[in-house]
Amino acid sequence: MTDVASDDLIEPGLLLFSPEAANDPCPAYETLRSQCPVTAGMSVMGDGPKSWWVSRYDDVMYVLRHPETFSSAPAAVDIGQEHSLIPLQVDPPEHAKYRRLLDPMFSPRHMAEIEPDVRRLVGEIIDAFVADGACDFHEAVATPLPSAVFLRLMGMPQSDLPTFLQWRDNTIRPDVEPGDFEGAQRIRDETGKAITAYFEQAIEQKRANPDEGLLTKLVHAEIEGRPITKEELLGTCHLFLIAGLDTVTATLDCFVRHLATHPDQRDALVADPSLVDAAVEDMLRRETPVMLVARVVKHDVEFGGMQMQAGDSLAPVLGAANTDGSEFDDAEAVRFDRTGNRHLAFGAGPHRCLGSHLARMELRVVLEELHARIPNYRLADGVELQFSPAIRQANDGLPLVW
């Protein structure tokens, strides 16, 4: 842990959530690491709970590995959910029973079983526009692919996709004026109620008419010898919807923007597809589409020279940790020859991302199939991409030409 004191001249939230940081966060990350690696936001420096930000690799790793102090419980974040998001918002030891149930459903073996279906889907998506010589990659690939995979995996109808995408956007990027936090939370709360109502009905349908989908498996699952409760099912489904429909979309946007603007690396993947696994890992590290996660301080603690109080919020800045030169050589460069890549794009500790194997498989398949069909794409002339903060997807599309 660091003992560098806070610099109260920097407001981490304003720094990280600026358009500049969303487009290229590395300068903001370096500012945090070098000037205020453990700091509280100025807007909450009164007597109430503080919001802390942690940005160096070792500190972020410590926070992620110690949920007994830095909890992922519901108090950490409110996205309008009516039930705890399972397993994210349940800390050890209770957390373990949910992971024992869910981990096999997202294991590397199971992902290998569904990969041929995902590969066919990716091929169909790309073949639909490959002859056009241009596409909006965000709309044509990055958005529909993970959503379609999620619906197939869950056993939900593809016709529900527009509704799911609207719920995703309402939750993560509510359409309000900047600074309208009450309006944003109102939209999230309304959306949370709609999601609950949808899955209440879907759960009853799967009880009556079981199929091979993941939701049916959950509905008929047991935890420690008892049936999984409706509340547990609803919390799990809510998390799956948000995680399954957004993070891979953002990651694909970040990856393809990088490769379109670094044609030497794109050409290296075209020439040698065996590099794709290493490329996926180091672009996950350098781009870190999910810039930060949320925790809440469970008890009074001194950390990084700062005195934190129970009830304070804390944000481990994953992207800053992943570009920390104390852990990674040439940290701001993407390198396909990097070894020992202990990046934190999927988190660490007990709450490490449940869907990491699914995400890796989708990302690898997209890069392989895209480069097999379109080896020489680039950004359309005159395009200035704008990315959203926190979860970094292309706001106004990602136009490619070839």
PDB file of C-alpha atoms in Angstrom, residues 162-384:
ATOM      1  CA  PRO A 162     -34.573  -3.946 -28.598  1.00  0.00           C
ATOM      2  CA  THR A 163     -36.179  -3.900 -25.152  1.00  0.00           C
ATOM      3  CA  PHE A 164     -33.050  -5.298 -23.526  1.00  0.00           C
ATOM      4  CA  LEU A 165     -30.837  -2.744 -25.264  1.00  0.00           C
ATOM      5  CA  GLN A 166     -33.077   0.101 -24.098  1.00  0.00           C
ATOM      6  CA  TRP A 167     -32.907  -1.193 -20.535  1.00  0.00           C
ATOM      7  CA  ARG A 168     -29.127  -1.408 -20.835  1.00  0.00           C
ATOM      8  CA  ASP A 169     -28.846   2.201 -21.978  1.00  0.00           C
ATOM      9  CA  ASN A 170     -31.316   3.428 -19.354  1.00  0.00           C
ATOM     10  CA  THR A 171     -29.214   1.799 -16.663  1.00  0.00           C
ATOM     11  CA  ILE A 172     -25.723   2.692 -17.787  1.00  0.00           C
ATOM     12  CA  ARG A 173     -26.238   5.835 -19.893  1.00  0.00           C
ATOM     13  CA  PRO A 174     -29.613   7.366 -18.955  1.00  0.00           C
ATOM     14  CA  ASP A 175     -30.693  10.130 -21.330  1.00  0.00           C
ATOM     15  CA  VAL A 176     -30.587  13.170 -19.038  1.00  0.00           C
ATOM     16  CA  GLU A 177     -28.846  16.526 -18.985  1.00  0.00           C
ATOM     17  CA  PRO A 178     -25.296  16.454 -17.559  1.00  0.00           C
ATOM     18  CA  GLY A 179     -25.424  16.662 -13.783  1.00  0.00           C
ATOM     19  CA  ASP A 180     -29.070  15.580 -13.487  1.00  0.00           C
ATOM     20  CA  PHE A 181     -28.309  12.814 -11.008  1.00  0.00           C
ATOM     21  CA  GLU A 182     -31.874  12.659  -9.682  1.00  0.00           C
ATOM     22  CA  GLY A 183     -33.282  12.266 -13.183  1.00  0.00           C
ATOM     23  CA  ALA A 184     -30.757   9.547 -13.975  1.00  0.00           C
ATOM     24  CA  GLN A 185     -31.609   7.632 -10.826  1.00  0.00           C
ATOM     25  CA  ARG A 186     -35.322   7.958 -11.545  1.00  0.00           C
ATOM     26  CA  ILE A 187     -34.801   6.360 -14.971  1.00  0.00           C
ATOM     27  CA  ARG A 188     -32.699   3.592 -13.414  1.00  0.00           C
ATOM     28  CA  ASP A 189     -35.338   2.895 -10.766  1.00  0.00           C
ATOM     29  CA  GLU A 190     -38.126   2.703 -13.358  1.00  0.00           C
ATOM     30  CA  THR A 191     -35.981   0.443 -15.523  1.00  0.00           C
ATOM     31  CA  GLY A 192     -35.170  -1.782 -12.563  1.00  0.00           C
ATOM     32  CA  LYS A 193     -38.886  -2.335 -11.956  1.00  0.00           C
ATOM     33  CA  ALA A 194     -39.419  -3.208 -15.631  1.00  0.00           C
ATOM     34  CA  ILE A 195     -36.529  -5.687 -15.577  1.00  0.00           C
ATOM     35  CA  THR A 196     -37.912  -7.334 -12.451  1.00  0.00           C
ATOM     36  CA  ALA A 197     -41.381  -7.652 -13.980  1.00  0.00           C
ATOM     37  CA  TYR A 198     -39.950  -9.147 -17.190  1.00  0.00           C
ATOM     38  CA  PHE A 199     -37.898 -11.799 -15.429  1.00  0.00           C
ATOM     39  CA  GLU A 200     -40.691 -12.664 -12.984  1.00  0.00           C
ATOM     40  CA  GLN A 201     -42.753 -13.681 -15.997  1.00  0.00           C
ATOM     41  CA  ALA A 202     -39.821 -15.377 -17.747  1.00  0.00           C
ATOM     42  CA  ILE A 203     -39.014 -17.430 -14.644  1.00  0.00           C
ATOM     43  CA  GLU A 204     -42.555 -18.762 -14.455  1.00  0.00           C
ATOM     44  CA  GLN A 205     -42.478 -19.601 -18.173  1.00  0.00           C
ATOM     45  CA  LYS A 206     -39.249 -21.606 -17.737  1.00  0.00           C
ATOM     46  CA  ARG A 207     -40.738 -23.460 -14.774  1.00  0.00           C
ATOM     47  CA  ALA A 208     -43.686 -24.529 -16.914  1.00  0.00           C
ATOM     48  CA  ASN A 209     -41.788 -25.034 -20.181  1.00  0.00           C
ATOM     49  CA  PRO A 210     -38.120 -25.875 -19.517  1.00  0.00           C
ATOM     50  CA  ASP A 211     -35.564 -25.745 -22.324  1.00  0.00           C
ATOM     51  CA  GLU A 212     -31.760 -25.992 -22.627  1.00  0.00           C
ATOM     52  CA  GLY A 213     -31.088 -22.334 -21.831  1.00  0.00           C
ATOM     53  CA  LEU A 214     -29.237 -20.935 -18.855  1.00  0.00           C
ATOM     54  CA  LEU A 215     -32.364 -19.416 -17.310  1.00  0.00           C
ATOM     55  CA  THR A 216     -34.036 -22.829 -17.186  1.00  0.00           C
ATOM     56  CA  LYS A 217     -30.938 -24.262 -15.503  1.00  0.00           C
ATOM     57  CA  LEU A 218     -31.055 -21.485 -12.915  1.00  0.00           C
ATOM     58  CA  VAL A 219     -34.785 -21.867 -12.292  1.00  0.00           C
ATOM     59  CA  HIS A 220     -34.334 -25.568 -11.498  1.00  0.00           C
ATOM     60  CA  ALA A 221     -31.010 -25.206  -9.670  1.00  0.00           C
ATOM     61  CA  GLU A 222     -30.304 -25.843  -6.019  1.00  0.00           C
ATOM     62  CA  ILE A 223     -27.963 -24.053  -3.642  1.00  0.00           C
ATOM     63  CA  GLU A 224     -26.705 -26.078  -0.687  1.00  0.00           C
ATOM     64  CA  GLY A 225     -29.562 -28.550  -1.069  1.00  0.00           C
ATOM     65  CA  ARG A 226     -32.398 -26.023  -1.417  1.00  0.00           C
ATOM     66  CA  PRO A 227     -34.094 -24.500  -4.469  1.00  0.00           C
ATOM     67  CA  ILE A 228     -32.784 -21.125  -5.554  1.00  0.00           C
ATOM     68  CA  THR A 229     -35.265 -18.436  -4.464  1.00  0.00           C
ATOM     69  CA  LYS A 230     -37.134 -16.058  -6.740  1.00  0.00           C
ATOM     70  CA  GLU A 231     -35.222 -13.118  -5.234  1.00  0.00           C
ATOM     71  CA  GLU A 232     -31.911 -14.831  -5.965  1.00  0.00           C
ATOM     72  CA  LEU A 233     -33.014 -15.592  -9.520  1.00  0.00           C
ATOM     73  CA  LEU A 234     -34.078 -12.003 -10.138  1.00  0.00           C
ATOM     74  CA  GLY A 235     -30.814 -10.589  -8.787  1.00  0.00           C
ATOM     75  CA  THR A 236     -28.797 -12.987 -10.946  1.00  0.00           C
ATOM     76  CA  CYS A 237     -30.789 -12.230 -14.095  1.00  0.00           C
ATOM     77  CA  HIS A 238     -30.506  -8.464 -13.587  1.00  0.00           C
ATOM     78  CA  LEU A 239     -26.729  -8.717 -13.327  1.00  0.00           C
ATOM     79  CA  PHE A 240     -26.493 -11.018 -16.350  1.00  0.00           C
ATOM     80  CA  LEU A 241     -28.519  -8.586 -18.462  1.00  0.00           C
ATOM     81  CA  ILE A 242     -26.368  -5.558 -17.677  1.00  0.00           C
ATOM     82  CA  ALA A 243     -23.035  -7.378 -17.862  1.00  0.00           C
ATOM     83  CA  GLY A 244     -23.951  -9.484 -20.879  1.00  0.00           C
ATOM     84  CA  LEU A 245     -25.213  -6.645 -23.057  1.00  0.00           C
ATOM     85  CA  ASP A 246     -22.698  -3.872 -22.453  1.00  0.00           C
ATOM     86  CA  THR A 247     -19.147  -4.758 -21.480  1.00  0.00           C
ATOM     87  CA  VAL A 248     -18.275  -6.846 -24.556  1.00  0.00           C
ATOM     88  CA  THR A 249     -19.808  -4.173 -26.795  1.00  0.00           C
ATOM     89  CA  ALA A 250     -17.550  -1.554 -25.226  1.00  0.00           C
ATOM     90  CA  THR A 251     -14.533  -3.848 -25.443  1.00  0.00           C
ATOM     91  CA  LEU A 252     -15.068  -4.533 -29.140  1.00  0.00           C
ATOM     92  CA  ASP A 253     -15.341  -0.795 -29.807  1.00  0.00           C
ATOM     93  CA  CYS A 254     -12.066  -0.173 -27.974  1.00  0.00           C
ATOM     94  CA  PHE A 255     -10.274  -3.053 -29.698  1.00  0.00           C
ATOM     95  CA  VAL A 256     -11.317  -2.197 -33.245  1.00  0.00           C
ATOM     96  CA  ARG A 257     -10.622   1.516 -32.776  1.00  0.00           C
ATOM     97  CA  HIS A 258      -7.116   0.578 -31.614  1.00  0.00           C
ATOM     98  CA  LEU A 259      -6.449  -1.799 -34.513  1.00  0.00           C
ATOM     99  CA  ALA A 260      -7.923   0.561 -37.105  1.00  0.00           C
ATOM    100  CA  THR A 261      -5.518   3.275 -35.930  1.00  0.00           C
ATOM    101  CA  HIS A 262      -2.535   0.905 -35.529  1.00  0.00           C
ATOM    102  CA  PRO A 263      -2.455  -0.875 -38.916  1.00  0.00           C
ATOM    103  CA  ASP A 264       0.906  -2.492 -38.173  1.00  0.00           C
ATOM    104  CA  GLN A 265      -0.645  -4.422 -35.290  1.00  0.00           C
ATOM    105  CA  ARG A 266      -3.763  -5.205 -37.295  1.00  0.00           C
ATOM    106  CA  ASP A 267      -1.562  -6.541 -40.107  1.00  0.00           C
ATOM    107  CA  ALA A 268       0.385  -8.656 -37.608  1.00  0.00           C
ATOM    108  CA  LEU A 269      -2.834 -10.346 -36.501  1.00  0.00           C
ATOM    109  CA  VAL A 270      -3.888 -10.903 -40.105  1.00  0.00           C
ATOM    110  CA  ALA A 271      -0.513 -12.474 -40.914  1.00  0.00           C
ATOM    111  CA  ASP A 272      -0.352 -14.580 -37.740  1.00  0.00           C
ATOM    112  CA  PRO A 273      -3.731 -15.350 -36.129  1.00  0.00           C
ATOM    113  CA  SER A 274      -1.936 -17.250 -33.347  1.00  0.00           C
ATOM    114  CA  LEU A 275      -1.182 -13.835 -31.828  1.00  0.00           C
ATOM    115  CA  VAL A 276      -4.850 -13.182 -31.129  1.00  0.00           C
ATOM    116  CA  ASP A 277      -4.903 -14.476 -27.536  1.00  0.00           C
ATOM    117  CA  ALA A 278      -1.989 -12.262 -26.515  1.00  0.00           C
ATOM    118  CA  ALA A 279      -3.536  -9.355 -28.416  1.00  0.00           C
ATOM    119  CA  VAL A 280      -6.838  -9.770 -26.577  1.00  0.00           C
ATOM    120  CA  GLU A 281      -5.092  -9.782 -23.203  1.00  0.00           C
ATOM    121  CA  ASP A 282      -2.948  -6.716 -23.806  1.00  0.00           C
ATOM    122  CA  MET A 283      -5.719  -4.686 -25.409  1.00  0.00           C
ATOM    123  CA  LEU A 284      -7.897  -5.570 -22.410  1.00  0.00           C
ATOM    124  CA  ARG A 285      -5.103  -4.238 -20.209  1.00  0.00           C
ATOM    125  CA  ARG A 286      -4.296  -1.069 -22.169  1.00  0.00           C
ATOM    126  CA  GLU A 287      -7.846  -0.125 -23.115  1.00  0.00           C
ATOM    127  CA  THR A 288      -9.620  -1.366 -19.922  1.00  0.00           C
ATOM    128  CA  PRO A 289     -13.157  -0.705 -21.198  1.00  0.00           C
ATOM    129  CA  VAL A 290     -14.567  -0.808 -17.635  1.00  0.00           C
ATOM    130  CA  MET A 291     -12.459   1.993 -16.193  1.00  0.00           C
ATOM    131  CA  LEU A 292     -13.410   1.454 -12.541  1.00  0.00           C
ATOM    132  CA  VAL A 293     -15.619  -0.523 -10.194  1.00  0.00           C
ATOM    133  CA  ALA A 294     -17.381   0.375  -6.950  1.00  0.00           C
ATOM    134  CA  ARG A 295     -16.804  -0.678  -3.362  1.00  0.00           C
ATOM    135  CA  VAL A 296     -17.983   0.519   0.054  1.00  0.00           C
ATOM    136  CA  VAL A 297     -15.792   0.693   3.172  1.00  0.00           C
ATOM    137  CA  LYS A 298     -17.136  -1.800   5.739  1.00  0.00           C
ATOM    138  CA  HIS A 299     -15.299  -0.527   8.814  1.00  0.00           C
ATOM    139  CA  ASP A 300     -12.993   2.334   9.754  1.00  0.00           C
ATOM    140  CA  VAL A 301      -9.574   1.733   8.273  1.00  0.00           C
ATOM    141  CA  GLU A 302      -6.350   3.550   7.432  1.00  0.00           C
ATOM    142  CA  PHE A 303      -5.373   2.876   3.850  1.00  0.00           C
ATOM    143  CA  GLY A 304      -2.669   4.559   1.805  1.00  0.00           C
ATOM    144  CA  GLY A 305      -2.114   7.085   4.576  1.00  0.00           C
ATOM    145  CA  MET A 306      -5.787   8.103   4.515  1.00  0.00           C
ATOM    146  CA  GLN A 307      -8.326   7.542   7.265  1.00  0.00           C
ATOM    147  CA  MET A 308     -11.464   6.005   5.750  1.00  0.00           C
ATOM    148  CA  GLN A 309     -14.754   5.615   7.602  1.00  0.00           C
ATOM    149  CA  ALA A 310     -17.349   2.873   7.467  1.00  0.00           C
ATOM    150  CA  GLY A 311     -19.895   3.807   4.799  1.00  0.00           C
ATOM    151  CA  ASP A 312     -17.445   5.706   2.585  1.00  0.00           C
ATOM    152  CA  SER A 313     -17.489   4.711  -1.076  1.00  0.00           C
ATOM    153  CA  LEU A 314     -14.314   3.707  -2.886  1.00  0.00           C
ATOM    154  CA  ALA A 315     -13.511   3.276  -6.578  1.00  0.00           C
ATOM    155  CA  PRO A 316     -10.588   1.055  -7.578  1.00  0.00           C
ATOM    156  CA  VAL A 317      -9.576   2.556 -10.934  1.00  0.00           C
ATOM    157  CA  LEU A 318      -8.820  -0.573 -12.941  1.00  0.00           C
ATOM    158  CA  GLY A 319      -7.562   1.334 -15.972  1.00  0.00           C
ATOM    159  CA  ALA A 320      -5.020   3.271 -13.908  1.00  0.00           C
ATOM    160  CA  ALA A 321      -3.764   0.051 -12.320  1.00  0.00           C
ATOM    161  CA  ASN A 322      -3.482  -1.590 -15.736  1.00  0.00           C
ATOM    162  CA  THR A 323      -1.231   1.170 -17.076  1.00  0.00           C
ATOM    163  CA  ASP A 324       0.953   1.431 -13.966  1.00  0.00           C
ATOM    164  CA  GLY A 325       4.603   1.280 -14.986  1.00  0.00           C
ATOM    165  CA  SER A 326       5.561  -0.293 -11.671  1.00  0.00           C
ATOM    166  CA  GLU A 327       3.755  -3.472 -12.777  1.00  0.00           C
ATOM    167  CA  PHE A 328       3.934  -3.327 -16.600  1.00  0.00           C
ATOM    168  CA  ASP A 329       6.913  -2.436 -18.776  1.00  0.00           C
ATOM    169  CA  ASP A 330       6.078   0.004 -21.566  1.00  0.00           C
ATOM    170  CA  ALA A 331       2.698   0.234 -19.859  1.00  0.00           C
ATOM    171  CA  GLU A 332       0.892   2.567 -22.258  1.00  0.00           C
ATOM    172  CA  ALA A 333       1.764   0.519 -25.352  1.00  0.00           C
ATOM    173  CA  VAL A 334      -0.113  -2.521 -26.637  1.00  0.00           C
ATOM    174  CA  ARG A 335       2.362  -5.367 -27.086  1.00  0.00           C
ATOM    175  CA  PHE A 336       1.540  -8.793 -28.436  1.00  0.00           C
ATOM    176  CA  ASP A 337       4.746 -10.230 -26.938  1.00  0.00           C
ATOM    177  CA  ARG A 338       3.937  -9.255 -23.352  1.00  0.00           C
ATOM    178  CA  THR A 339       4.364 -12.070 -20.821  1.00  0.00           C
ATOM    179  CA  GLY A 340       3.172 -12.343 -17.243  1.00  0.00           C
ATOM    180  CA  ASN A 341       0.226 -10.074 -17.999  1.00  0.00           C
ATOM    181  CA  ARG A 342      -1.565  -9.837 -14.631  1.00  0.00           C
ATOM    182  CA  HIS A 343      -4.041  -7.218 -15.823  1.00  0.00           C
ATOM    183  CA  LEU A 344      -7.147  -6.332 -13.837  1.00  0.00           C
ATOM    184  CA  ALA A 345      -9.607  -5.722 -16.657  1.00  0.00           C
ATOM    185  CA  PHE A 346     -11.772  -8.503 -15.214  1.00  0.00           C
ATOM    186  CA  GLY A 347     -11.053  -7.496 -11.638  1.00  0.00           C
ATOM    187  CA  ALA A 348      -9.368  -9.792  -9.118  1.00  0.00           C
ATOM    188  CA  GLY A 349     -10.133 -11.598  -5.907  1.00  0.00           C
ATOM    189  CA  PRO A 350     -13.430 -13.353  -5.149  1.00  0.00           C
ATOM    190  CA  HIS A 351     -15.484 -10.988  -7.342  1.00  0.00           C
ATOM    191  CA  ARG A 352     -13.374 -11.550 -10.445  1.00  0.00           C
ATOM    192  CA  CYS A 353     -15.679 -11.364 -13.496  1.00  0.00           C
ATOM    193  CA  LEU A 354     -17.881 -14.448 -13.783  1.00  0.00           C
ATOM    194  CA  GLY A 355     -18.168 -14.049 -17.566  1.00  0.00           C
ATOM    195  CA  SER A 356     -14.470 -13.559 -18.354  1.00  0.00           C
ATOM    196  CA  HIS A 357     -14.161 -16.820 -20.317  1.00  0.00           C
ATOM    197  CA  LEU A 358     -17.243 -15.964 -22.383  1.00  0.00           C
ATOM    198  CA  ALA A 359     -15.926 -12.469 -23.078  1.00  0.00           C
ATOM    199  CA  ARG A 360     -12.499 -13.741 -24.119  1.00  0.00           C
ATOM    200  CA  MET A 361     -14.044 -16.274 -26.463  1.00  0.00           C
ATOM    201  CA  GLU A 362     -16.313 -13.685 -28.112  1.00  0.00           C
ATOM    202  CA  LEU A 363     -13.457 -11.195 -28.523  1.00  0.00           C
ATOM    203  CA  ARG A 364     -11.116 -13.785 -30.012  1.00  0.00           C
ATOM    204  CA  VAL A 365     -13.716 -15.097 -32.446  1.00  0.00           C
ATOM    205  CA  VAL A 366     -14.645 -11.606 -33.653  1.00  0.00           C
ATOM    206  CA  LEU A 367     -11.017 -10.688 -34.337  1.00  0.00           C
ATOM    207  CA  GLU A 368     -10.365 -13.973 -36.151  1.00  0.00           C
ATOM    208  CA  GLU A 369     -13.474 -13.794 -38.325  1.00  0.00           C
ATOM    209  CA  LEU A 370     -13.176 -10.052 -39.003  1.00  0.00           C
ATOM    210  CA  HIS A 371      -9.562 -10.318 -40.139  1.00  0.00           C
ATOM    211  CA  ALA A 372     -10.268 -13.388 -42.255  1.00  0.00           C
ATOM    212  CA  ARG A 373     -12.856 -11.402 -44.221  1.00  0.00           C
ATOM    213  CA  ILE A 374     -11.720  -7.770 -43.948  1.00  0.00           C
ATOM    214  CA  PRO A 375      -7.942  -7.564 -43.460  1.00  0.00           C
ATOM    215  CA  ASN A 376      -7.411  -3.890 -44.278  1.00  0.00           C
ATOM    216  CA  TYR A 377     -10.105  -1.781 -42.602  1.00  0.00           C
ATOM    217  CA  ARG A 378      -9.546   1.763 -41.366  1.00  0.00           C
ATOM    218  CA  LEU A 379     -11.569   4.565 -39.820  1.00  0.00           C
ATOM    219  CA  ALA A 380     -13.641   6.546 -42.271  1.00  0.00           C
ATOM    220  CA  ASP A 381     -12.065   9.838 -43.330  1.00  0.00           C
ATOM    221  CA  GLY A 382     -12.686  12.798 -41.044  1.00  0.00           C
ATOM    222  CA  VAL A 383     -14.083  10.744 -38.181  1.00  0.00           C
ATOM    223  CA  GLU A 384     -13.404  11.890 -34.617  1.00  0.00           C
TER     224      GLU A 384
END
